[in-house]
Amino acid sequence: MDYPNFSFEVLKIAATSRARLGRIYTPHGVVETPNFIFCATKAAIKGGTPQMMREEGSQIILSNTYHLMLQPGAELVRKMGGLHKFMGWDGPMLTDSGGFQIFSLGYGSVADEIKGRRSTERPKTLLKISEEGATFKSYLDGKKQVLTPEKSIQIQRDLGADLIVVFDECTPFHVDKSYTARSMRMSHRWGLRSLEEFQRGASGVQALYGIIQGGVYPDLRQESAQFVNDHGFFGHAIGGSLGASKSQMTDVVGMTASQLAPERPIHLLGIGGVSDIINGIRQGIDTFDCVHPTRIARHGGALVPRHLRDEFGTPHKEHINIRNARFQEDVNPIDSTCGCTTCQHFSRGYLHHLLKAKELLAMTAITTHNVHFMNRLMTSLRNALQEDRYEDEVKFWE
């Protein structure tokens, strides 16, 4: 299938891994890869503005089909000119299909299940899975909703993001291989229906990603990779359960990415830890998305390079907690090597005060820093790939 106004080019492949430099061209601009996609879940970056995102170096953001179909509704967004105009973002955008939220919320959690951590904190909302699609209760008002592959594509068409994703069942960690296989094959059928609906309304302003499922099972991942390779998707998105540990996730991602058509961009859904990104790039992943950088910011978590984590005795984490009492009288910025607006103007002591006082500025300031950190990380890794010094560069971050 042709995708006018879209293309992907690989500029360089590392000599010692599958890491690669590239560019994704979209109607709203170019995304340099590897890159990180920030989550504007409900058409807003929590704690930030589109202007801030641009000023701190962001190239692409993501919004959520599931949440936006419920509030304010895809038709309203379309009437308002689409997501770009609606929220004031003029760069590339991606929307997911809604499947992750339906099934992860339905199974009683969100990211925990996908990343192998079991949780039952949220009430289950999924009512029924069938060949037609998914029936679920809205978390807003409890009303019954049905989302099919066709409707997911129609909603994403109304939302108007550049890059969109097929509808799939996102299987949780605890299901067995037989369920995973049945689910994966149904997702393939849904993927074909998504592709057919996309082709019916294709106008050259969007490009469609296929999703690879299969859980932790190599033969299923291979089957799913072959499915997406064989059909006319613009890009690949690796989804589903990636295992119960970081090492298993590394194995699953590496094994899956190695079997995907190299001329297409590869996205890793819902993963955004620094070490996970560094490992993912080695395995050929081009883009990542996750709520992690902005979510921890709202709770006082500031992302910092390795040397600062070591200094404060938290090498097992990738951030420092500005709420900690040790920062109460600290006159230093979060990171003296950081060029973000927050580090240029605010001290750790001031941010600590804002957090204790529950001032909204705290969320904005630390979110700004974390956004800058992630963009700085990705820029440095791209530069290191270009200059053949990737493994030396990661020592500063990981």
Tab-separated table of N, CA, C and O in Angstrom, residues 30-39 45 49-62 89 272 274 277 281 287-290 293-294 303-304 337-341 366-384 393 396-397:
chain	number	residue	atom	x	y	z
A	30	VAL	N	9.091	16.255	10.422
A	30	VAL	CA	10.005	15.116	10.446
A	30	VAL	C	10.277	14.692	11.884
A	30	VAL	O	10.456	15.537	12.771
A	31	VAL	N	10.302	13.378	12.097
A	31	VAL	CA	10.679	12.819	13.390
A	31	VAL	C	12.038	12.143	13.221
A	31	VAL	O	12.176	11.194	12.435
A	32	GLU	N	13.050	12.660	13.913
A	32	GLU	CA	14.357	12.020	13.884
A	32	GLU	C	14.320	10.812	14.813
A	32	GLU	O	13.830	10.910	15.939
A	33	THR	N	14.835	9.695	14.341
A	33	THR	CA	14.805	8.474	15.148
A	33	THR	C	16.224	7.995	15.430
A	33	THR	O	17.120	8.205	14.609
A	34	PRO	N	16.408	7.369	16.617
A	34	PRO	CA	15.429	7.018	17.649
A	34	PRO	C	14.835	8.263	18.325
A	34	PRO	O	15.512	9.271	18.460
A	35	ASN	N	13.567	8.124	18.767
A	35	ASN	CA	12.906	9.251	19.413
A	35	ASN	C	11.908	8.750	20.438
A	35	ASN	O	11.497	7.592	20.410
A	36	PHE	N	11.540	9.669	21.326
A	36	PHE	CA	10.566	9.369	22.368
A	36	PHE	C	9.299	10.176	22.125
A	36	PHE	O	9.360	11.378	21.848
A	37	ILE	N	8.143	9.505	22.218
A	37	ILE	CA	6.853	10.153	21.992
A	37	ILE	C	6.170	10.392	23.343
A	37	ILE	O	5.893	9.447	24.078
A	38	PHE	N	5.918	11.648	23.664
A	38	PHE	CA	5.285	11.992	24.934
A	38	PHE	C	3.771	11.806	24.849
A	38	PHE	O	3.162	12.022	23.802
A	39	CYS	N	3.181	11.419	25.955
A	39	CYS	CA	1.755	11.091	25.990
A	39	CYS	C	0.911	12.287	26.413
A	39	CYS	O	0.915	12.676	27.579
A	45	ILE	N	-0.697	17.532	27.522
A	45	ILE	CA	0.415	17.057	28.330
A	45	ILE	C	0.159	17.510	29.754
A	45	ILE	O	0.061	18.711	30.020
A	49	THR	N	2.484	22.721	28.282
A	49	THR	CA	1.784	23.292	27.133
A	49	THR	C	2.489	22.850	25.855
A	49	THR	O	3.674	22.487	25.880
A	50	PRO	N	1.790	22.909	24.712
A	50	PRO	CA	2.469	22.607	23.443
A	50	PRO	C	3.690	23.489	23.213
A	50	PRO	O	4.707	23.018	22.692
A	51	GLN	N	3.610	24.765	23.590
A	51	GLN	CA	4.749	25.660	23.426
A	51	GLN	C	5.941	25.172	24.240
A	51	GLN	O	7.079	25.153	23.766
A	52	MET	N	5.702	24.771	25.492
A	52	MET	CA	6.786	24.242	26.326
A	52	MET	C	7.387	23.001	25.704
A	52	MET	O	8.609	22.819	25.682
A	53	MET	N	6.530	22.107	25.182
A	53	MET	CA	7.031	20.880	24.579
A	53	MET	C	7.984	21.179	23.430
A	53	MET	O	9.040	20.558	23.290
A	54	ARG	N	7.619	22.160	22.613
A	54	ARG	CA	8.479	22.560	21.504
A	54	ARG	C	9.776	23.194	22.008
A	54	ARG	O	10.871	22.891	21.522
A	55	GLU	N	9.637	24.097	22.978
A	55	GLU	CA	10.814	24.798	23.495
A	55	GLU	C	11.824	23.835	24.103
A	55	GLU	O	13.037	24.079	24.059
A	56	GLU	N	11.339	22.732	24.678
A	56	GLU	CA	12.235	21.766	25.295
A	56	GLU	C	12.639	20.640	24.338
A	56	GLU	O	13.219	19.645	24.748
A	57	GLY	N	12.322	20.801	23.049
A	57	GLY	CA	12.883	19.920	22.038
A	57	GLY	C	12.035	18.753	21.568
A	57	GLY	O	12.538	17.870	20.867
A	58	SER	N	10.749	18.726	21.920
A	58	SER	CA	9.902	17.597	21.526
A	58	SER	C	9.558	17.670	20.042
A	58	SER	O	9.274	18.738	19.509
A	59	GLN	N	9.546	16.511	19.393
A	59	GLN	CA	9.218	16.443	17.972
A	59	GLN	C	7.858	15.814	17.704
A	59	GLN	O	7.239	16.099	16.686
A	60	ILE	N	7.384	14.939	18.595
A	60	ILE	CA	6.155	14.200	18.345
A	60	ILE	C	5.477	13.876	19.672
A	60	ILE	O	6.154	13.643	20.686
A	61	ILE	N	4.137	13.872	19.668
A	61	ILE	CA	3.378	13.515	20.859
A	61	ILE	C	2.281	12.524	20.481
A	61	ILE	O	1.982	12.325	19.304
A	62	LEU	N	1.692	11.930	21.496
A	62	LEU	CA	0.678	10.885	21.321
A	62	LEU	C	-0.584	11.261	22.084
A	62	LEU	O	-0.505	11.784	23.196
A	89	TRP	N	-1.055	22.025	18.685
A	89	TRP	CA	0.232	21.365	18.418
A	89	TRP	C	0.386	21.220	16.909
A	89	TRP	O	-0.467	20.620	16.257
A	272	GLY	N	9.180	3.364	28.502
A	272	GLY	CA	9.859	4.647	28.542
A	272	GLY	C	10.926	4.804	29.592
A	272	GLY	O	11.411	5.907	29.837
A	274	VAL	N	14.715	4.717	31.017
A	274	VAL	CA	15.980	5.041	30.343
A	274	VAL	C	16.707	3.774	29.900
A	274	VAL	O	17.131	3.654	28.743
A	277	ILE	N	14.921	2.060	27.028
A	277	ILE	CA	15.131	2.754	25.761
A	277	ILE	C	16.513	2.438	25.207
A	277	ILE	O	16.672	2.135	24.014
A	281	ILE	N	16.939	0.538	21.661
A	281	ILE	CA	17.654	1.096	20.518
A	281	ILE	C	18.662	0.084	19.987
A	281	ILE	O	18.796	-0.096	18.765
A	287	THR	N	11.101	4.210	17.802
A	287	THR	CA	10.358	5.144	18.648
A	287	THR	C	9.761	4.422	19.847
A	287	THR	O	9.486	3.215	19.799
A	288	PHE	N	9.568	5.178	20.912
A	288	PHE	CA	9.031	4.680	22.179
A	288	PHE	C	7.965	5.663	22.654
A	288	PHE	O	8.006	6.844	22.317
A	289	ASP	N	7.028	5.188	23.486
A	289	ASP	CA	6.107	6.108	24.152
A	289	ASP	C	5.846	5.609	25.565
A	289	ASP	O	5.885	4.409	25.822
A	290	CYS	N	5.572	6.533	26.473
A	290	CYS	CA	5.251	6.155	27.850
A	290	CYS	C	4.812	7.401	28.619
A	290	CYS	O	5.269	8.510	28.329
A	293	PRO	N	7.699	9.737	32.187
A	293	PRO	CA	8.391	10.994	32.517
A	293	PRO	C	7.479	12.059	33.105
A	293	PRO	O	7.867	12.770	34.041
A	294	THR	N	6.267	12.176	32.567
A	294	THR	CA	5.360	13.204	33.087
A	294	THR	C	4.622	12.729	34.332
A	294	THR	O	4.280	13.543	35.199
A	303	LEU	N	13.992	13.224	36.616
A	303	LEU	CA	14.934	12.346	35.923
A	303	LEU	C	16.320	12.978	35.906
A	303	LEU	O	16.471	14.173	35.640
A	304	VAL	N	17.338	12.164	36.195
A	304	VAL	CA	18.716	12.664	36.237
A	304	VAL	C	19.664	11.620	35.651
A	304	VAL	O	19.359	10.417	35.649
A	337	THR	N	24.008	20.254	34.743
A	337	THR	CA	24.368	20.077	33.335
A	337	THR	C	23.162	20.210	32.402
A	337	THR	O	23.302	20.078	31.193
A	338	CYS	N	21.982	20.464	32.972
A	338	CYS	CA	20.742	20.501	32.191
A	338	CYS	C	20.424	21.933	31.759
A	338	CYS	O	20.547	22.871	32.553
A	339	GLY	N	19.976	22.083	30.513
A	339	GLY	CA	19.673	23.405	29.992
A	339	GLY	C	18.207	23.767	29.990
A	339	GLY	O	17.820	24.762	29.375
A	340	CYS	N	17.370	23.007	30.713
A	340	CYS	CA	15.934	23.287	30.704
A	340	CYS	C	15.617	24.573	31.466
A	340	CYS	O	16.412	25.064	32.270
A	341	THR	N	14.432	25.103	31.207
A	341	THR	CA	13.999	26.338	31.866
A	341	THR	C	14.001	26.195	33.378
A	341	THR	O	14.396	27.120	34.108
A	366	ILE	N	8.752	20.523	37.155
A	366	ILE	CA	9.443	19.228	37.075
A	366	ILE	C	9.073	18.507	35.787
A	366	ILE	O	9.901	17.811	35.191
A	367	THR	N	7.838	18.674	35.314
A	367	THR	CA	7.460	18.122	34.011
A	367	THR	C	8.335	18.716	32.913
A	367	THR	O	8.831	17.994	32.037
A	368	THR	N	8.536	20.022	32.958
A	368	THR	CA	9.397	20.684	31.976
A	368	THR	C	10.788	20.068	31.991
A	368	THR	O	11.366	19.771	30.933
A	369	HIS	N	11.338	19.872	33.181
A	369	HIS	CA	12.661	19.265	33.291
A	369	HIS	C	12.676	17.854	32.708
A	369	HIS	O	13.592	17.491	31.953
A	370	ASN	N	11.680	17.041	33.044
A	370	ASN	CA	11.680	15.650	32.584
A	370	ASN	C	11.503	15.548	31.071
A	370	ASN	O	12.089	14.669	30.430
A	371	VAL	N	10.700	16.453	30.507
A	371	VAL	CA	10.557	16.484	29.048
A	371	VAL	C	11.905	16.825	28.404
A	371	VAL	O	12.343	16.177	27.450
A	372	HIS	N	12.557	17.848	28.931
A	372	HIS	CA	13.869	18.234	28.414
A	372	HIS	C	14.866	17.087	28.570
A	372	HIS	O	15.646	16.813	27.637
A	373	PHE	N	14.833	16.423	29.711
A	373	PHE	CA	15.741	15.304	29.958
A	373	PHE	C	15.583	14.228	28.890
A	373	PHE	O	16.569	13.740	28.318
A	374	MET	N	14.340	13.840	28.601
A	374	MET	CA	14.106	12.775	27.626
A	374	MET	C	14.551	13.196	26.228
A	374	MET	O	15.159	12.401	25.493
A	375	ASN	N	14.286	14.446	25.864
A	375	ASN	CA	14.714	14.911	24.548
A	375	ASN	C	16.232	15.034	24.472
A	375	ASN	O	16.841	14.735	23.437
A	376	ARG	N	16.829	15.455	25.565
A	376	ARG	CA	18.289	15.524	25.631
A	376	ARG	C	18.896	14.128	25.523
A	376	ARG	O	19.890	13.918	24.818
A	377	LEU	N	18.299	13.177	26.223
A	377	LEU	CA	18.751	11.786	26.152
A	377	LEU	C	18.701	11.283	24.714
A	377	LEU	O	19.679	10.728	24.190
A	378	MET	N	17.562	11.466	24.047
A	378	MET	CA	17.413	10.939	22.691
A	378	MET	C	18.359	11.634	21.717
A	378	MET	O	18.941	10.983	20.832
A	379	THR	N	18.536	12.944	21.864
A	379	THR	CA	19.470	13.665	21.001
A	379	THR	C	20.885	13.152	21.186
A	379	THR	O	21.628	12.939	20.209
A	380	SER	N	21.284	12.948	22.437
A	380	SER	CA	22.644	12.479	22.706
A	380	SER	C	22.866	11.073	22.158
A	380	SER	O	23.948	10.753	21.652
A	381	LEU	N	21.830	10.222	22.241
A	381	LEU	CA	21.971	8.865	21.718
A	381	LEU	C	22.018	8.866	20.193
A	381	LEU	O	22.765	8.083	19.586
A	382	ARG	N	21.241	9.735	19.556
A	382	ARG	CA	21.326	9.852	18.095
A	382	ARG	C	22.704	10.342	17.667
A	382	ARG	O	23.298	9.814	16.720
A	383	ASN	N	23.211	11.348	18.371
A	383	ASN	CA	24.543	11.857	18.037
A	383	ASN	C	25.608	10.781	18.231
A	383	ASN	O	26.537	10.656	17.422
A	384	ALA	N	25.466	10.021	19.309
A	384	ALA	CA	26.437	8.961	19.585
A	384	ALA	C	26.391	7.878	18.504
A	384	ALA	O	27.440	7.350	18.101
A	393	GLU	N	28.526	6.549	25.288
A	393	GLU	CA	27.544	7.572	25.662
A	393	GLU	C	26.566	7.062	26.711
A	393	GLU	O	26.190	7.791	27.629
A	396	PHE	N	26.860	7.558	30.624
A	396	PHE	CA	26.484	8.802	31.284
A	396	PHE	C	25.044	8.736	31.785
A	396	PHE	O	24.694	9.353	32.797
A	397	TRP	N	24.195	7.959	31.080
A	397	TRP	CA	22.755	7.977	31.339
A	397	TRP	C	22.254	6.784	32.132
A	397	TRP	O	21.370	6.917	32.972
